[in-house]
Coordinates of C-alpha atoms in Angstrom, one line a residue:
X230 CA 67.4 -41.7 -35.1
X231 CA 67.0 -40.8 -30.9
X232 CA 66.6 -37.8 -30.6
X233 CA 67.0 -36.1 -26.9
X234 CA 64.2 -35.1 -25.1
X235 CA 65.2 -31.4 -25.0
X236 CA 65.2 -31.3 -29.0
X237 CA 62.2 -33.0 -28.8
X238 CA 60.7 -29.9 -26.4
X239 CA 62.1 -27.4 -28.9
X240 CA 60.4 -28.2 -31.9
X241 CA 57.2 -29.0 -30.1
X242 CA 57.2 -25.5 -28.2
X243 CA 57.0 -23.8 -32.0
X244 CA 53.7 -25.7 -32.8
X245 CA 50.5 -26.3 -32.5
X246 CA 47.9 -28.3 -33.7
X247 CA 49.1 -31.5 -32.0
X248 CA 47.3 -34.8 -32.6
X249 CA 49.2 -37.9 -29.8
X250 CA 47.9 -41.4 -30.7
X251 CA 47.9 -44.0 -28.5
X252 CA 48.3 -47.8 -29.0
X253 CA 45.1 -49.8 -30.5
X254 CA 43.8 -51.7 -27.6
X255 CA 45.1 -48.8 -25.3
X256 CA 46.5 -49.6 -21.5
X257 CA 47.3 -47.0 -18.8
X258 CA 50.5 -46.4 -20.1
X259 CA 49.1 -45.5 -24.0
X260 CA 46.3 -43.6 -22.5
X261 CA 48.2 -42.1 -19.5
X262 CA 51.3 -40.9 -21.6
X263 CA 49.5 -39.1 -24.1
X264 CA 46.3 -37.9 -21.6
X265 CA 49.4 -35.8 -19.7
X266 CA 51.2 -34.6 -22.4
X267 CA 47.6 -33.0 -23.9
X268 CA 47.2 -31.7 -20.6
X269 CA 50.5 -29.8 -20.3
X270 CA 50.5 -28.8 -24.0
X271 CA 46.7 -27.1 -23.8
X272 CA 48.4 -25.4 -20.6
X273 CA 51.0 -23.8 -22.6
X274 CA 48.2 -22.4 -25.0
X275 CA 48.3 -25.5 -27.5
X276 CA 45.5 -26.9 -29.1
X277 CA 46.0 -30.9 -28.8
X278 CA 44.1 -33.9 -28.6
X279 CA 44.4 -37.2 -28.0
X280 CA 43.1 -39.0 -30.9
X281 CA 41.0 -42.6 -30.6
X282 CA 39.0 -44.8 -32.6
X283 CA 37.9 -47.4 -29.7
X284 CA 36.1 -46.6 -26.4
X285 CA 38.3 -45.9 -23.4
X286 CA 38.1 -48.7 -21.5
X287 CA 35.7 -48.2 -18.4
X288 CA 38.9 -49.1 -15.6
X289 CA 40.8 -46.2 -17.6
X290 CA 38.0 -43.4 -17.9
X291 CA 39.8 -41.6 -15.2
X292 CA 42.2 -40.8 -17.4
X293 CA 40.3 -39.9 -20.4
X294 CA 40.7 -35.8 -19.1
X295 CA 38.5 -34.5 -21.6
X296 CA 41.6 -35.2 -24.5
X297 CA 40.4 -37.9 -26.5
X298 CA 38.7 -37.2 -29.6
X299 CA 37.3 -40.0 -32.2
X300 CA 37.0 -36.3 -34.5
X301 CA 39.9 -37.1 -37.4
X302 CA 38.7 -33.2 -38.1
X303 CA 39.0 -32.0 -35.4
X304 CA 42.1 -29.8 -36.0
X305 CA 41.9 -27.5 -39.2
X306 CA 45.5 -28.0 -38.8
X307 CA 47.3 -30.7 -37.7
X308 CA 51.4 -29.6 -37.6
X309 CA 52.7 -32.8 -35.7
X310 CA 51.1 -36.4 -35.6
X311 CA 53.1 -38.2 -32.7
X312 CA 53.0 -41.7 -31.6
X313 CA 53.1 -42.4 -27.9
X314 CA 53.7 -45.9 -26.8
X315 CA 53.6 -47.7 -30.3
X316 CA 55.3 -47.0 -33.6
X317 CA 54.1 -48.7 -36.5
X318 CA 50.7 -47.8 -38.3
X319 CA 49.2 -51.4 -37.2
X320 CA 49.2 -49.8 -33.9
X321 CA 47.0 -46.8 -34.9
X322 CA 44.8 -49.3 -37.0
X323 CA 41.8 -46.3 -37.8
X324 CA 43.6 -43.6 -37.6
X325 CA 45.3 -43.7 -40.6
X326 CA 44.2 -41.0 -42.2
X327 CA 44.4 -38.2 -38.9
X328 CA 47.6 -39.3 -38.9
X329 CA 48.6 -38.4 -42.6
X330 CA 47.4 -35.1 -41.4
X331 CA 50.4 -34.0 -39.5
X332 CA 52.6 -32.1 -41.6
X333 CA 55.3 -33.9 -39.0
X334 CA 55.4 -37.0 -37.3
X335 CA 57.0 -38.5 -34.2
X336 CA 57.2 -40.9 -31.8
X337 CA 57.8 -41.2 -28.3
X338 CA 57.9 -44.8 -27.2
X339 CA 59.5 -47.8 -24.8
X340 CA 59.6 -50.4 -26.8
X341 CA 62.9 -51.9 -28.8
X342 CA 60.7 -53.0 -31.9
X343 CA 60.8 -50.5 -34.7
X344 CA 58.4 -50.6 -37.5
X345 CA 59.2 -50.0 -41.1
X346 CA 56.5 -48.6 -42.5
X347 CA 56.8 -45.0 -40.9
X348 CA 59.3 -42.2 -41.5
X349 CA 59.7 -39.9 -38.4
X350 CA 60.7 -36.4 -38.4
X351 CA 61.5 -37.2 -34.4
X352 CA 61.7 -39.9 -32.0
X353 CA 62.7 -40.7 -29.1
X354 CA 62.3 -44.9 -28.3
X355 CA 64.3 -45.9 -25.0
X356 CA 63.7 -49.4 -24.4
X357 CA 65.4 -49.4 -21.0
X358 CA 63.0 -47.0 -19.7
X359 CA 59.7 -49.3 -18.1
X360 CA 57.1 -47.3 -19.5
X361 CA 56.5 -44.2 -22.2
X362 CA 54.9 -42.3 -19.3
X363 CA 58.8 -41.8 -18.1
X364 CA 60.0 -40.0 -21.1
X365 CA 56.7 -38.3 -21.3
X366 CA 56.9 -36.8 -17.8
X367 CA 60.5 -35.3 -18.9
X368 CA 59.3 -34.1 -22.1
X369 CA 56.9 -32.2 -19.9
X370 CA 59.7 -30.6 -17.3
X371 CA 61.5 -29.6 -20.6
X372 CA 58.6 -28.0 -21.9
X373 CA 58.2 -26.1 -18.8
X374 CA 54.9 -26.7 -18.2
X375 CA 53.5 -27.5 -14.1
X376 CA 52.7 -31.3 -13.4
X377 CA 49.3 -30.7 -12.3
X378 CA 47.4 -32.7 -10.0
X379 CA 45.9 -34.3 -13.2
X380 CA 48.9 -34.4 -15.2
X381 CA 50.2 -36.5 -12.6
X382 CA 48.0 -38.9 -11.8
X383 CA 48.1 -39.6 -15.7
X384 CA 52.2 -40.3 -15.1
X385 CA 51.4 -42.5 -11.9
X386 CA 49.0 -44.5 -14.0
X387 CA 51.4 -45.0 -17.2
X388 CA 54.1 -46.3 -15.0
X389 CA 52.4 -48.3 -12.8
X390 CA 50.3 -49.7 -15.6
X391 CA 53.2 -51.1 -17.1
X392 CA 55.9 -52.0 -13.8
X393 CA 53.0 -53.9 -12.1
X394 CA 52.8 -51.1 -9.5
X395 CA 56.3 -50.3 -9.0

């Protein structure tokens, strides 16, 4: 399953309670990715969090934005779990059981390797693309929310993170 980005916006816009996990061993594309997408979903009114079990790394604090949570309660609800950057539970390794939380799941990611051992209510995995902060920064235009100052340094750093600056 692919779905397109503007589905994708649809059934987000209807909910809230959003946990985004990146990648174990997160880079400025994991961290970046989902750090935006928080950004622009708490600025259309949505509670969301970006959900860790590690320390951010100290060359990426910049774009911890006040999202990251190590809280696996920190949502009385959780209505979507969604994968940035990664898609197999290995790559959450910790989080398991936030995860299991969201009464949907989904994954946004670059990478052509699927893994097996998740079912996805949505994803969108486009392996041509060089880094998830791409389809991230569309998901954000088709959500309609403003590319902040913030929310775009997040997208530089995704994208440069993982094209070696361009």
């Amino acid at each position: 399953m692919n779905d397109t980005i503007r589905s994708i916006a649809t059934i987000m816009s209807d909910l809230d309670g959003i946990l985004l996990f990146p990648h174990i061993n997160m880079d400025g594309d994991a961290l970046g990715s989902c750090s935006a997408l928080c950004l622009a979903l708490r600025s259309l009114g949505k509670k969301a969090y970006v959900m860790i079990s590690e320390p951010v790394p100290k060359n990426l604090d910049f774009l911890e934005c006040g999202c990251t949570t190590t809280d696996d309660r920190v949502l009385d609800d959780v209505q979507l779990s969604l994968m940035i950057d990664c898609n197999g539970l290995n790559r959450i390794a910790g989080r398991e059981d936030a995860w299991a939380r969201g009464r949907l799941k989904g994954c946004i990611d670059h990478h052509a390797t699927a893994s097996k051992d998740i079912r996805y209510d949505f994803s969108r995995i486009e392996p041509k693309s060089a880094a998830a902060g791409e389809i991230v920064y569309r998901l954000i235009k088709d959500l309609g929310a403003e590319i902040t100052l913030d929310i775009a340094n997040c997208i530089f750093a995704a994208i440069t993170t993982d094209t070696g600056n361009f």
